[in-house]
Short mmCIF file of C-alpha atoms and ligand atoms in Angstrom, two decimals:
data_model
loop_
_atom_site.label_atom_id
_atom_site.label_comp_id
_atom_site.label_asym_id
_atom_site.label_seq_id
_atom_site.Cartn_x
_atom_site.Cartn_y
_atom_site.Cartn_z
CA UNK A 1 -7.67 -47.52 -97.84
CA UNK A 2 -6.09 -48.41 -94.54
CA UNK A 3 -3.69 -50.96 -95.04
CA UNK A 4 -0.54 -48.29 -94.58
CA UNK A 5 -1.88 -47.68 -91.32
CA UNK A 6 1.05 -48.45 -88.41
CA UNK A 7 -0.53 -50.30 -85.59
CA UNK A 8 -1.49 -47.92 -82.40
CA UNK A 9 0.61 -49.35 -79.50
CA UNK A 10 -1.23 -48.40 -76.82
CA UNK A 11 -1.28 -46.11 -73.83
CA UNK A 12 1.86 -47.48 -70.94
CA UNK A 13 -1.15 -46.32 -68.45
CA UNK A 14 -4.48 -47.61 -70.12
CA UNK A 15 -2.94 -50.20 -71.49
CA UNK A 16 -1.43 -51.58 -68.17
CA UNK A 17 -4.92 -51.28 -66.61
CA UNK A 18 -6.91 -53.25 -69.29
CA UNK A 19 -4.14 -56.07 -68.76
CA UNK A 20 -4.74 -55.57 -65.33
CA UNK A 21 -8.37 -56.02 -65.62
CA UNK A 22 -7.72 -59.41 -68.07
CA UNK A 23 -5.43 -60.84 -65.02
CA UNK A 24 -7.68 -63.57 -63.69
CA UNK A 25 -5.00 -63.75 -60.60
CA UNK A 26 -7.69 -63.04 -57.35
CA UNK A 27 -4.84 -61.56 -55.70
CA UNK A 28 -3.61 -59.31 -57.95
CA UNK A 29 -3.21 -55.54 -56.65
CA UNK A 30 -3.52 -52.41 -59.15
CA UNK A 31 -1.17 -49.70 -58.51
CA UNK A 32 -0.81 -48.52 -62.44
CA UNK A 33 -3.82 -46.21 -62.93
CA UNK A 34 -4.07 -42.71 -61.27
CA UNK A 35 -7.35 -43.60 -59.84
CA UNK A 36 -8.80 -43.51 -56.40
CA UNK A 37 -9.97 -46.62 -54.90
CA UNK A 38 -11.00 -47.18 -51.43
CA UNK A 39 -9.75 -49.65 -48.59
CA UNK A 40 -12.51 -52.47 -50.49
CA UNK A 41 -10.82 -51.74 -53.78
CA UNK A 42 -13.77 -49.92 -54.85
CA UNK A 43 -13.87 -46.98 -57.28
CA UNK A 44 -16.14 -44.27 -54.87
CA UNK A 45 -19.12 -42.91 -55.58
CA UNK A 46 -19.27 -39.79 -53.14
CA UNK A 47 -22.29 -39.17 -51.37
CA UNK A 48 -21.83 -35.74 -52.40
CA UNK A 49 -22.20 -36.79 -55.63
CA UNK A 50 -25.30 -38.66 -55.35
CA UNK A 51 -26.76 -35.76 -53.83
CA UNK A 52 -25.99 -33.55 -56.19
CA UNK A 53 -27.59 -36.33 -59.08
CA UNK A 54 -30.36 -37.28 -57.24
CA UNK A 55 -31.36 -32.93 -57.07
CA UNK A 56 -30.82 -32.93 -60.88
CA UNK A 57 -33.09 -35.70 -61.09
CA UNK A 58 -35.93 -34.55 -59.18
CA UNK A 59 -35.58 -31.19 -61.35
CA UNK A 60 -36.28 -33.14 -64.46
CA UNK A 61 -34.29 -30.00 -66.50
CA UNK A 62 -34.12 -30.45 -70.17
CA UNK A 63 -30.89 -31.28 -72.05
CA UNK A 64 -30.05 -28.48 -74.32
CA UNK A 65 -26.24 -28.28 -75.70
CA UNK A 66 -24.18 -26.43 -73.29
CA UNK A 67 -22.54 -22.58 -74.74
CA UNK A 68 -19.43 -23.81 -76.23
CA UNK A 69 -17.40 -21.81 -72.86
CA UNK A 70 -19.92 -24.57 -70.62
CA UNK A 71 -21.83 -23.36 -67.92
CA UNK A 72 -21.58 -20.70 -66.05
CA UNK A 73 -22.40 -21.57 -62.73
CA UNK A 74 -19.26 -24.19 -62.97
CA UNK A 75 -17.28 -21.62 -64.69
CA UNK A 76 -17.69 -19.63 -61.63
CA UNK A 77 -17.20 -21.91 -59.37
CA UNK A 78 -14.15 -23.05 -61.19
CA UNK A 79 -12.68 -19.66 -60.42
CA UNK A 80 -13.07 -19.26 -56.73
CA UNK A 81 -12.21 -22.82 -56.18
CA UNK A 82 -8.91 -21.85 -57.73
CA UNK A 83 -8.52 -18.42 -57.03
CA UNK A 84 -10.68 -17.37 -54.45
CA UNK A 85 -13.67 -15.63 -54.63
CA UNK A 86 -11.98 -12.75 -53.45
CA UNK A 87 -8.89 -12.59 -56.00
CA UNK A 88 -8.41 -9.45 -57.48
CA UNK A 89 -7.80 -10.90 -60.88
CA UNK A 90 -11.23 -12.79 -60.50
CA UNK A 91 -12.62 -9.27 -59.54
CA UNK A 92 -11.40 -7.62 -62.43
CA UNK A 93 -12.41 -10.46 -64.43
CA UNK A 94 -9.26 -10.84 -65.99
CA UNK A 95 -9.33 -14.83 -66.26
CA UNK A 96 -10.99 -16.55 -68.97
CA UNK A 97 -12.61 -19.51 -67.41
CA UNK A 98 -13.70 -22.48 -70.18
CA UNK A 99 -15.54 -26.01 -68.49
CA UNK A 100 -13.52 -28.89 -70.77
CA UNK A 101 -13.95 -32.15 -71.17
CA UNK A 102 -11.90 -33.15 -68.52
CA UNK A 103 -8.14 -31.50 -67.89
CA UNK A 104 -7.26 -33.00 -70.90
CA UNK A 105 -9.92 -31.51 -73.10
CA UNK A 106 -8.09 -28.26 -71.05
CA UNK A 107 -4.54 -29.10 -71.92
CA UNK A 108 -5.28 -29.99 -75.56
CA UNK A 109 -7.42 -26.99 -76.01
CA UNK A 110 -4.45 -24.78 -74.47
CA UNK A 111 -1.89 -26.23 -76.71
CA UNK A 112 -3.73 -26.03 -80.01
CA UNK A 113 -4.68 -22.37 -79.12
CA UNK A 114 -0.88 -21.67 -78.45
CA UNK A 115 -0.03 -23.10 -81.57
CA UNK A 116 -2.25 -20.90 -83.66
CA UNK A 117 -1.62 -17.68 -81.48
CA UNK A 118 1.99 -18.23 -80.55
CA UNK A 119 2.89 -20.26 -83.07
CA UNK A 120 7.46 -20.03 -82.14
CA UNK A 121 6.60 -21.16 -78.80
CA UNK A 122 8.41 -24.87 -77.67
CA UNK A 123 7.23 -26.56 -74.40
CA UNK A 124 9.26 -27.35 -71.68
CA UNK A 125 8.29 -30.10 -69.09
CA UNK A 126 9.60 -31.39 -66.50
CA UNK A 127 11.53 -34.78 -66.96
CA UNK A 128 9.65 -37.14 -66.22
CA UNK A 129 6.05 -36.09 -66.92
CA UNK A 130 3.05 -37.45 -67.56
CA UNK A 131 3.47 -39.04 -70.75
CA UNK A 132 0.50 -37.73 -72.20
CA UNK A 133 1.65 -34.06 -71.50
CA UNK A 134 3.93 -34.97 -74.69
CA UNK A 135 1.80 -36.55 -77.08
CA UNK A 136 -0.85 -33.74 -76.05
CA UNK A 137 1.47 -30.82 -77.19
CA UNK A 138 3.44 -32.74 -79.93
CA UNK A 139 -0.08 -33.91 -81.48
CA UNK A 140 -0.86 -29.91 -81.11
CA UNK A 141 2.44 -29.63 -83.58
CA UNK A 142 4.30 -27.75 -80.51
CA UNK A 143 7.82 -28.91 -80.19
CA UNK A 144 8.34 -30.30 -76.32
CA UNK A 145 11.40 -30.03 -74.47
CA UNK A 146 12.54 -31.06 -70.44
CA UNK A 147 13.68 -29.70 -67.75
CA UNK A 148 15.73 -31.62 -65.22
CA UNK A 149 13.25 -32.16 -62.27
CA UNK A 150 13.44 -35.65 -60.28
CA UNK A 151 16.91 -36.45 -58.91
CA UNK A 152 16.98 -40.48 -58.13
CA UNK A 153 19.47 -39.77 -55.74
CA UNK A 154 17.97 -38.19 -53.26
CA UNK A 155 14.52 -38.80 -53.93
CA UNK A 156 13.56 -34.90 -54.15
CA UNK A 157 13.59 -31.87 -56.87
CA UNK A 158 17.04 -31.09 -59.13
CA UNK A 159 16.14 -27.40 -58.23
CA UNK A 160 19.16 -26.16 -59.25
CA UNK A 161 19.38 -27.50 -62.29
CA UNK A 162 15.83 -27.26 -63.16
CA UNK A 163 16.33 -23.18 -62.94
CA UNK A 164 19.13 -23.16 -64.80
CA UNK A 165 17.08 -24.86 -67.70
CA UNK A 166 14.29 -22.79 -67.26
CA UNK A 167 16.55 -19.64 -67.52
CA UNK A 168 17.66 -20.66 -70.77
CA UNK A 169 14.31 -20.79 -72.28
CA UNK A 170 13.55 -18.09 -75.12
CA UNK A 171 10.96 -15.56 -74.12
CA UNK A 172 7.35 -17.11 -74.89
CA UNK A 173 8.46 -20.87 -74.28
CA UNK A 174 5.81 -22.29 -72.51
CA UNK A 175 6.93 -24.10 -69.14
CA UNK A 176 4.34 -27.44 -67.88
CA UNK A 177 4.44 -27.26 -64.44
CA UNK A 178 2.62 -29.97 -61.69
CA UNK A 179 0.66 -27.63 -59.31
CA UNK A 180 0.31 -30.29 -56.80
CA UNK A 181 0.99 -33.92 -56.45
CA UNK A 182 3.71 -34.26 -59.09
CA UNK A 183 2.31 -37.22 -61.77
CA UNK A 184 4.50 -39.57 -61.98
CA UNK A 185 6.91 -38.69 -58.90
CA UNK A 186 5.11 -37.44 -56.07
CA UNK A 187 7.52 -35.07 -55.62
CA UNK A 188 7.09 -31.42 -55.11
CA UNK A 189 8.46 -27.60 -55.02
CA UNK A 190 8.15 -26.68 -51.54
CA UNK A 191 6.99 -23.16 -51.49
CA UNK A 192 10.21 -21.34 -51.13
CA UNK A 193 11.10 -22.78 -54.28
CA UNK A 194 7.51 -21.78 -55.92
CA UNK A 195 8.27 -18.46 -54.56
CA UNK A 196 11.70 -18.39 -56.37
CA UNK A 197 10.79 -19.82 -59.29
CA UNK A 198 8.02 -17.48 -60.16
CA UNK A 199 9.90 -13.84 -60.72
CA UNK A 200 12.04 -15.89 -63.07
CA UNK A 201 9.15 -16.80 -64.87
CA UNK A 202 8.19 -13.34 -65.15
CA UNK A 203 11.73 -12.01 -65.91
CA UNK A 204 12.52 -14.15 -68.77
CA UNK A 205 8.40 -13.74 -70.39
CA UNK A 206 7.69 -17.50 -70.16
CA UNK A 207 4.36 -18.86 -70.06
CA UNK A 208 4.00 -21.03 -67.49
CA UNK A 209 1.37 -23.77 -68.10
CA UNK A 210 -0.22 -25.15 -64.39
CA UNK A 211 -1.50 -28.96 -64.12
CA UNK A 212 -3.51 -29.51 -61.33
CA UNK A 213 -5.42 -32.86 -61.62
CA UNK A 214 -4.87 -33.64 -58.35
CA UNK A 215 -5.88 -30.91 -55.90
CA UNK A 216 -6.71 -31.71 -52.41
CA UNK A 217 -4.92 -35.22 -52.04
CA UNK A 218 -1.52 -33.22 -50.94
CA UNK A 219 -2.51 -30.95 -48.17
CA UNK A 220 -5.78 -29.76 -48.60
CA UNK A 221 -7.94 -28.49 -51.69
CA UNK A 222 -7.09 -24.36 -50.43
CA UNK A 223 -3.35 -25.57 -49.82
CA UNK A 224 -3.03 -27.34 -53.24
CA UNK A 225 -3.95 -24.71 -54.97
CA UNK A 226 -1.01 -22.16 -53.63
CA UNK A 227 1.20 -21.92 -56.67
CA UNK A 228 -2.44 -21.03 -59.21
CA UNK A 229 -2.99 -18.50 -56.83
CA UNK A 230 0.78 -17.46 -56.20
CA UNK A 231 0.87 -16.57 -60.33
CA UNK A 232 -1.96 -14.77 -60.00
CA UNK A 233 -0.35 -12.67 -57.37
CA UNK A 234 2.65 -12.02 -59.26
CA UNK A 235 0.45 -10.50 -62.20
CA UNK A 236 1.63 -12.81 -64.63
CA UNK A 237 -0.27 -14.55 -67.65
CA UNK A 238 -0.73 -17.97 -66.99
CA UNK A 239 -2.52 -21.24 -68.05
CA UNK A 240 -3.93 -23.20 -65.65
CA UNK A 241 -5.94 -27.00 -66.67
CA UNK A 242 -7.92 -28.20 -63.45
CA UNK A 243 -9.66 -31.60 -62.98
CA UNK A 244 -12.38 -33.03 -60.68
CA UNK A 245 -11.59 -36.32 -62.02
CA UNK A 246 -10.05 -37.52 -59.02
CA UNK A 247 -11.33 -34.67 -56.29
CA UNK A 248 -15.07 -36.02 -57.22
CA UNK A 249 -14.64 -39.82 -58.26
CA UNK A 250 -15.90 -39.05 -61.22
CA UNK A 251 -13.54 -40.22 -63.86
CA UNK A 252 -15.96 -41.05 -66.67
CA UNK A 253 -18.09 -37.69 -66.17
CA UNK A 254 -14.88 -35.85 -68.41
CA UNK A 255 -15.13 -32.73 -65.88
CA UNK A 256 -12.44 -30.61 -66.29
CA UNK A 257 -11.49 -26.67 -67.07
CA UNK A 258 -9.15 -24.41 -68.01
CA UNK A 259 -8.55 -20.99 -66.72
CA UNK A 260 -6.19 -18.51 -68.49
CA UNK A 261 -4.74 -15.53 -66.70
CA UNK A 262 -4.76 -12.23 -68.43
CA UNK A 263 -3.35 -8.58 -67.86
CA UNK A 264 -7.11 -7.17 -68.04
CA UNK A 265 -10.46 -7.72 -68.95
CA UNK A 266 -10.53 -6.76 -72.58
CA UNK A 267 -7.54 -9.69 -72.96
CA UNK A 268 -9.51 -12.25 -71.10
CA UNK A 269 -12.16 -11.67 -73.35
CA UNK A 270 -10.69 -12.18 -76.42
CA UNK A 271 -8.45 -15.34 -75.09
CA UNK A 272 -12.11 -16.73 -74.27
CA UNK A 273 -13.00 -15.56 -77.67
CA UNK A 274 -10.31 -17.78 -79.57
CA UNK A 275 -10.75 -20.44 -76.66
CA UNK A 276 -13.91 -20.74 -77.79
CA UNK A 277 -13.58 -20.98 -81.65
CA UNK A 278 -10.76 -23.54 -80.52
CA UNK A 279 -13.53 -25.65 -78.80
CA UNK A 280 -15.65 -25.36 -81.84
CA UNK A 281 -13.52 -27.00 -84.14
CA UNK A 282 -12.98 -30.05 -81.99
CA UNK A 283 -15.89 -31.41 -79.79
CA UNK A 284 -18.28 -28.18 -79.66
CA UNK A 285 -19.22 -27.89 -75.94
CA UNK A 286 -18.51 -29.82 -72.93
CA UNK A 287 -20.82 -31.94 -71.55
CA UNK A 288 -24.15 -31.07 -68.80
CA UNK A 289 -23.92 -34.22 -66.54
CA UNK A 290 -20.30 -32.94 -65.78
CA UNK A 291 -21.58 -28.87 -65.36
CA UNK A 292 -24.14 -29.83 -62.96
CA UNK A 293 -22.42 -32.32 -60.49
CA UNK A 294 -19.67 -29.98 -60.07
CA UNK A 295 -21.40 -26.20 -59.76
CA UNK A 296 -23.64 -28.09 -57.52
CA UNK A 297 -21.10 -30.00 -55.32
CA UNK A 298 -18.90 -26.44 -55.43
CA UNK A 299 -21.40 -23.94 -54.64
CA UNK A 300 -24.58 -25.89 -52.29
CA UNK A 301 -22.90 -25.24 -49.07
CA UNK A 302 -24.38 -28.83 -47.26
CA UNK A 303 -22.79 -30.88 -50.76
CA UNK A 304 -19.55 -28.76 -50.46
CA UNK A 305 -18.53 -29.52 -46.68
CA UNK A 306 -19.26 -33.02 -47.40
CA UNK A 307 -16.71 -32.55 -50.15
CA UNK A 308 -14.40 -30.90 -48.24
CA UNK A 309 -14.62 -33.97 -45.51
CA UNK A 310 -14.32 -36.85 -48.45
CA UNK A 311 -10.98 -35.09 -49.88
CA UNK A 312 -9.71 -35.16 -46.49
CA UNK A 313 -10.33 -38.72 -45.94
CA UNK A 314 -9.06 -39.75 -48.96
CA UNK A 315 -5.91 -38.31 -48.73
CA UNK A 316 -5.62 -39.30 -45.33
CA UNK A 317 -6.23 -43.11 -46.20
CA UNK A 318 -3.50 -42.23 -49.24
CA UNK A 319 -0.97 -41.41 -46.05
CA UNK A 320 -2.04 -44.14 -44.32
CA UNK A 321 -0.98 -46.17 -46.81
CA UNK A 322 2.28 -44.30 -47.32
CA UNK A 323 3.23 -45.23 -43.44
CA UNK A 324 2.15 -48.87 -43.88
CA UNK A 325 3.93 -49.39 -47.17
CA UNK A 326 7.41 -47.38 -45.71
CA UNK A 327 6.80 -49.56 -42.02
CA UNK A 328 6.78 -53.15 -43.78
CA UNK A 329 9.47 -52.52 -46.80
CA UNK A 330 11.85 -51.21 -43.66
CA UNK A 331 11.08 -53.83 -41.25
CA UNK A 332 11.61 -56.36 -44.67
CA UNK A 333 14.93 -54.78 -46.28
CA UNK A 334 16.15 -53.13 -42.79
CA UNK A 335 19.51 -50.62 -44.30
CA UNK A 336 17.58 -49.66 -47.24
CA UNK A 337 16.23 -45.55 -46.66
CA UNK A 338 12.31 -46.07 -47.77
CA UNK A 339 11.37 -42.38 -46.61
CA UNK A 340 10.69 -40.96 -49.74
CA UNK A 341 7.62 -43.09 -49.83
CA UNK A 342 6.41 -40.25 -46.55
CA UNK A 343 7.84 -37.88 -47.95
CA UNK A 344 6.20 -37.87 -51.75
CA UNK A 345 2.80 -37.05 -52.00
CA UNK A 346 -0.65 -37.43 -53.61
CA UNK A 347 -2.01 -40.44 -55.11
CA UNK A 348 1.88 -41.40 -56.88
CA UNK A 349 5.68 -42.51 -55.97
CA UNK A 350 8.61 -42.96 -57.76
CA UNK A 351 9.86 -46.13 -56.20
CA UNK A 352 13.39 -46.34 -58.16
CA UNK A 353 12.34 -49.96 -59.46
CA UNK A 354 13.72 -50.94 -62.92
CA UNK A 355 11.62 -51.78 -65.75
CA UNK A 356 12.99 -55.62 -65.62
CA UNK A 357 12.18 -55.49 -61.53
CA UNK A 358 8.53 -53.83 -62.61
CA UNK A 359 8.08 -56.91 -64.71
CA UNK A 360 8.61 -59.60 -62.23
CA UNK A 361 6.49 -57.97 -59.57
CA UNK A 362 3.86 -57.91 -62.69
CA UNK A 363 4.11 -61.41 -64.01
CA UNK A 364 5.25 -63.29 -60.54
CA UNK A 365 3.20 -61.47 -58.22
CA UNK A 366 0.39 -59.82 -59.83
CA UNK A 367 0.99 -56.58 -58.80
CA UNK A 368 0.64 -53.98 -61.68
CA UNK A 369 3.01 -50.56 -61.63
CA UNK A 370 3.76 -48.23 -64.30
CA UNK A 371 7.04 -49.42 -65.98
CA UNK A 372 8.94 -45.99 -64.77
CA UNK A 373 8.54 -47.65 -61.30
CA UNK A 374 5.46 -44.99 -60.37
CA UNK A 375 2.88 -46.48 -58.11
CA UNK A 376 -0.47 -45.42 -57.52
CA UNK A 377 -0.37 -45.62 -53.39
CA UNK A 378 -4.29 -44.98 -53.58
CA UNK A 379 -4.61 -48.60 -54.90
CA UNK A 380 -2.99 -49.85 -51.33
CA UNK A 381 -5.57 -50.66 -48.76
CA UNK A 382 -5.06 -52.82 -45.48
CA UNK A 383 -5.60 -56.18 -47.39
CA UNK A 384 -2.90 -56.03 -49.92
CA UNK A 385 -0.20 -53.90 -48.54
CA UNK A 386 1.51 -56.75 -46.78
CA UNK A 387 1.61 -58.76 -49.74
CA UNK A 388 2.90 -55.52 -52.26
CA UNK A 389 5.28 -54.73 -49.37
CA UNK A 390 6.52 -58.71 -49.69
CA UNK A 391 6.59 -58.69 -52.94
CA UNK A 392 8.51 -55.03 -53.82
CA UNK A 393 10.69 -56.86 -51.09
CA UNK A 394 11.30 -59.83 -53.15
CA UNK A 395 12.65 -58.37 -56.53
CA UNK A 396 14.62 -55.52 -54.54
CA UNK A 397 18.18 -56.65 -54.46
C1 LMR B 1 -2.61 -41.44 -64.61
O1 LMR B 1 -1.59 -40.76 -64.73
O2 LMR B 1 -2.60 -42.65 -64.33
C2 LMR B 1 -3.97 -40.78 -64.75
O3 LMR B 1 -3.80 -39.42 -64.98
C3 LMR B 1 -4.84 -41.44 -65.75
C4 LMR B 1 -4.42 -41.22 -67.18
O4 LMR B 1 -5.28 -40.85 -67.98
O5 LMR B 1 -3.25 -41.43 -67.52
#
């Protein structure tokens, strides 16, 4: 029955971490995952979070399944995280707000609902992307294009070039954009360029499609969230797939949404409509663990300024990290410009290394990095920075 099967070949990122995991090398450092860990190495488990358990616990609620939309306390909360509460498209309820099972369950959901509803529409991301951002919307049977976006030379954004593409997009193409913390470059629009790109968008009818798995470890969880709330200014119709994933630490809780922006009420409604019959069809509803840690952590004001404090402190041990990393690679190869490593952001940068150079600093050194050259800085802490800076050093020409 199976034999015709082709063998899977495995995900570059999961894939790199399980080999990671296999390494029996003591020494060995783990920048391949996008995953927080803290200066012990240690995956976090935010006091917030506990807090927010531990209340769920002592409540003893029952378990029923969740509406297939999820709950609406996180749905809410979802939106004025995003938004603000105050947004007049949240006002007019004009956003149709689904809890997903993580913002992949969001992104997958988007694309197969833009495949039934508008079914000529090609995606357009930027080059390089996430690599699942591809197999998502291919898998979805939506044809994916790029737009130029990193520019090796200078370490920043192909602006330029990247409107030019986007220009030349029929009406309806749907454009993937990083809302924050660009995955795998840590490079960003600054927001004059947000602010340029956007009446484009709205001039040519594209859809643009926001990522944001990664809000608060740029410049702050309000500050991340400028181009969402930027769109919604503009009174365009947008996607947007959020995660707590990495905000929270809470990887394995799948705790995700999506939010789509409508022209009114009576549209929101029916894009939750089809959102939902979407939903349905694949898993059913998202999971309760997920709803309750995150309406709780969101809306209990004592859990949500711990929150606030955690985000800043991880993305100020992320910097931290960025400095140490730039300080010893310039002080080791002194000539060489390292800035980009301060000036990238979030938990990833593009360090220029070549697949063949990624390889040696795998199998000589144990140190683990996507084969693109992305790094996860938030698997740097104080005890192995020195040795990654030594060893990036060492296969650096
Ligand atoms: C990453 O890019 O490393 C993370 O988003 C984890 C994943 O699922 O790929």
């Amino acid at each position: 029955m199976f034999q015709h099967l082709e063998p899977y070949a495995g995900d570059p990122i999961l894939s790199l971490n399980d080999a990671f995991q296999k390494d029996p090398r003591t020494d060995k450092v783990n920048l391949s995952i996008g995953i927080y860990f803290d200066n012990e190495g240690r995956i976090p488990v935010l006091q917030c979070v506990r807090d927010a358990e531990a209340q769920m616990l002592a409540e003893g609620g029952a378990k029923p399944y969740l509406p297939i939309e999820g709950a609406a306390a996180m749905r809410r909360a979802v939106q004025h995280l995003l938004f603000g509460a105050e947004h007049a498209a949240v006002k007019a309820g004009r956003i149709a707000t689904l809890q997903t099972v993580g913002s992949s369950g969001g992104l997958r959901v988007g694309a197969d609902f833009i495949k039934r509803w508008l079914p000529g529409s090609a995606m357009c991301m930027s080059d390089p992307s996430w690599d699942n951002h591809r197999a998502m919307f291919e898998g979805a049977g939506i044809a994916v294009h790029a737009y130029p976006y990193y520019d090796p030379a200078t370490g920043g954004v192909r602006f330029d070039a990247m409107r030019e593409a986007i220009a030349a997009l029929p009406a309806r193409s749907v454009v993937l954009l990083h809302a924050c913390c660009h995955n795998p470059t840590g490079v960003d629009l600054s927001r004059e360029q947000w602010q340029q790109l956007v009446p484009m968008l709205r001039q040519r009818e594209l859809l643009p499609y926001l990522d944001l798995a990664y809000q608060g470890y740029g410049d702050g969880i309000a500050e991340d969230a400028y181009a969402v709330r930027l769109l919604a200014d503009s009174g365009l119709s947008f996607f947007v797939a959020n995660s707590f994933s990495k905000s929270m630490s809470v990887y394995g809780e799948r705790a995700g949404a999506l939010s789509v922006v409508c022209s009114d009420a009576a549209e929101a409604e029916l894009v939750l409509g089809q959102l939902k019959a979407t939903v349905r069809r694949n898993y059913s509803s998202p999971a309760i663990h997920a709803a309750g840690i995150v309406s709780r952590v969101l809306t209990d004001p004592k859990l949500r300024g711990a929150w606030e404090a955690d985000v800043a402190a991880m993305r100020g041990r992320i910097q931290t990290m960025r400095r140490s990393l730039h300080a010893t690679l310039s002080a080791k190869k002194p000539g060489r410009d390292f800035g980009y490593f301060l000036t990238q952001r979030g938990m990833f940068s593009y360090t220029g290394l070549s697949a063949a150079q990624v390889d040696r600093l795998r199998e000589q050194y144990g140190v683990y990095l996507i084969r693109s050259g992305r790094i996860c800085v938030a698997g740097l802490n104080t005890g192995n920075v020195e040795r990654t800076a030594s060893a990036m050093a060492a296969v650096i020409d």
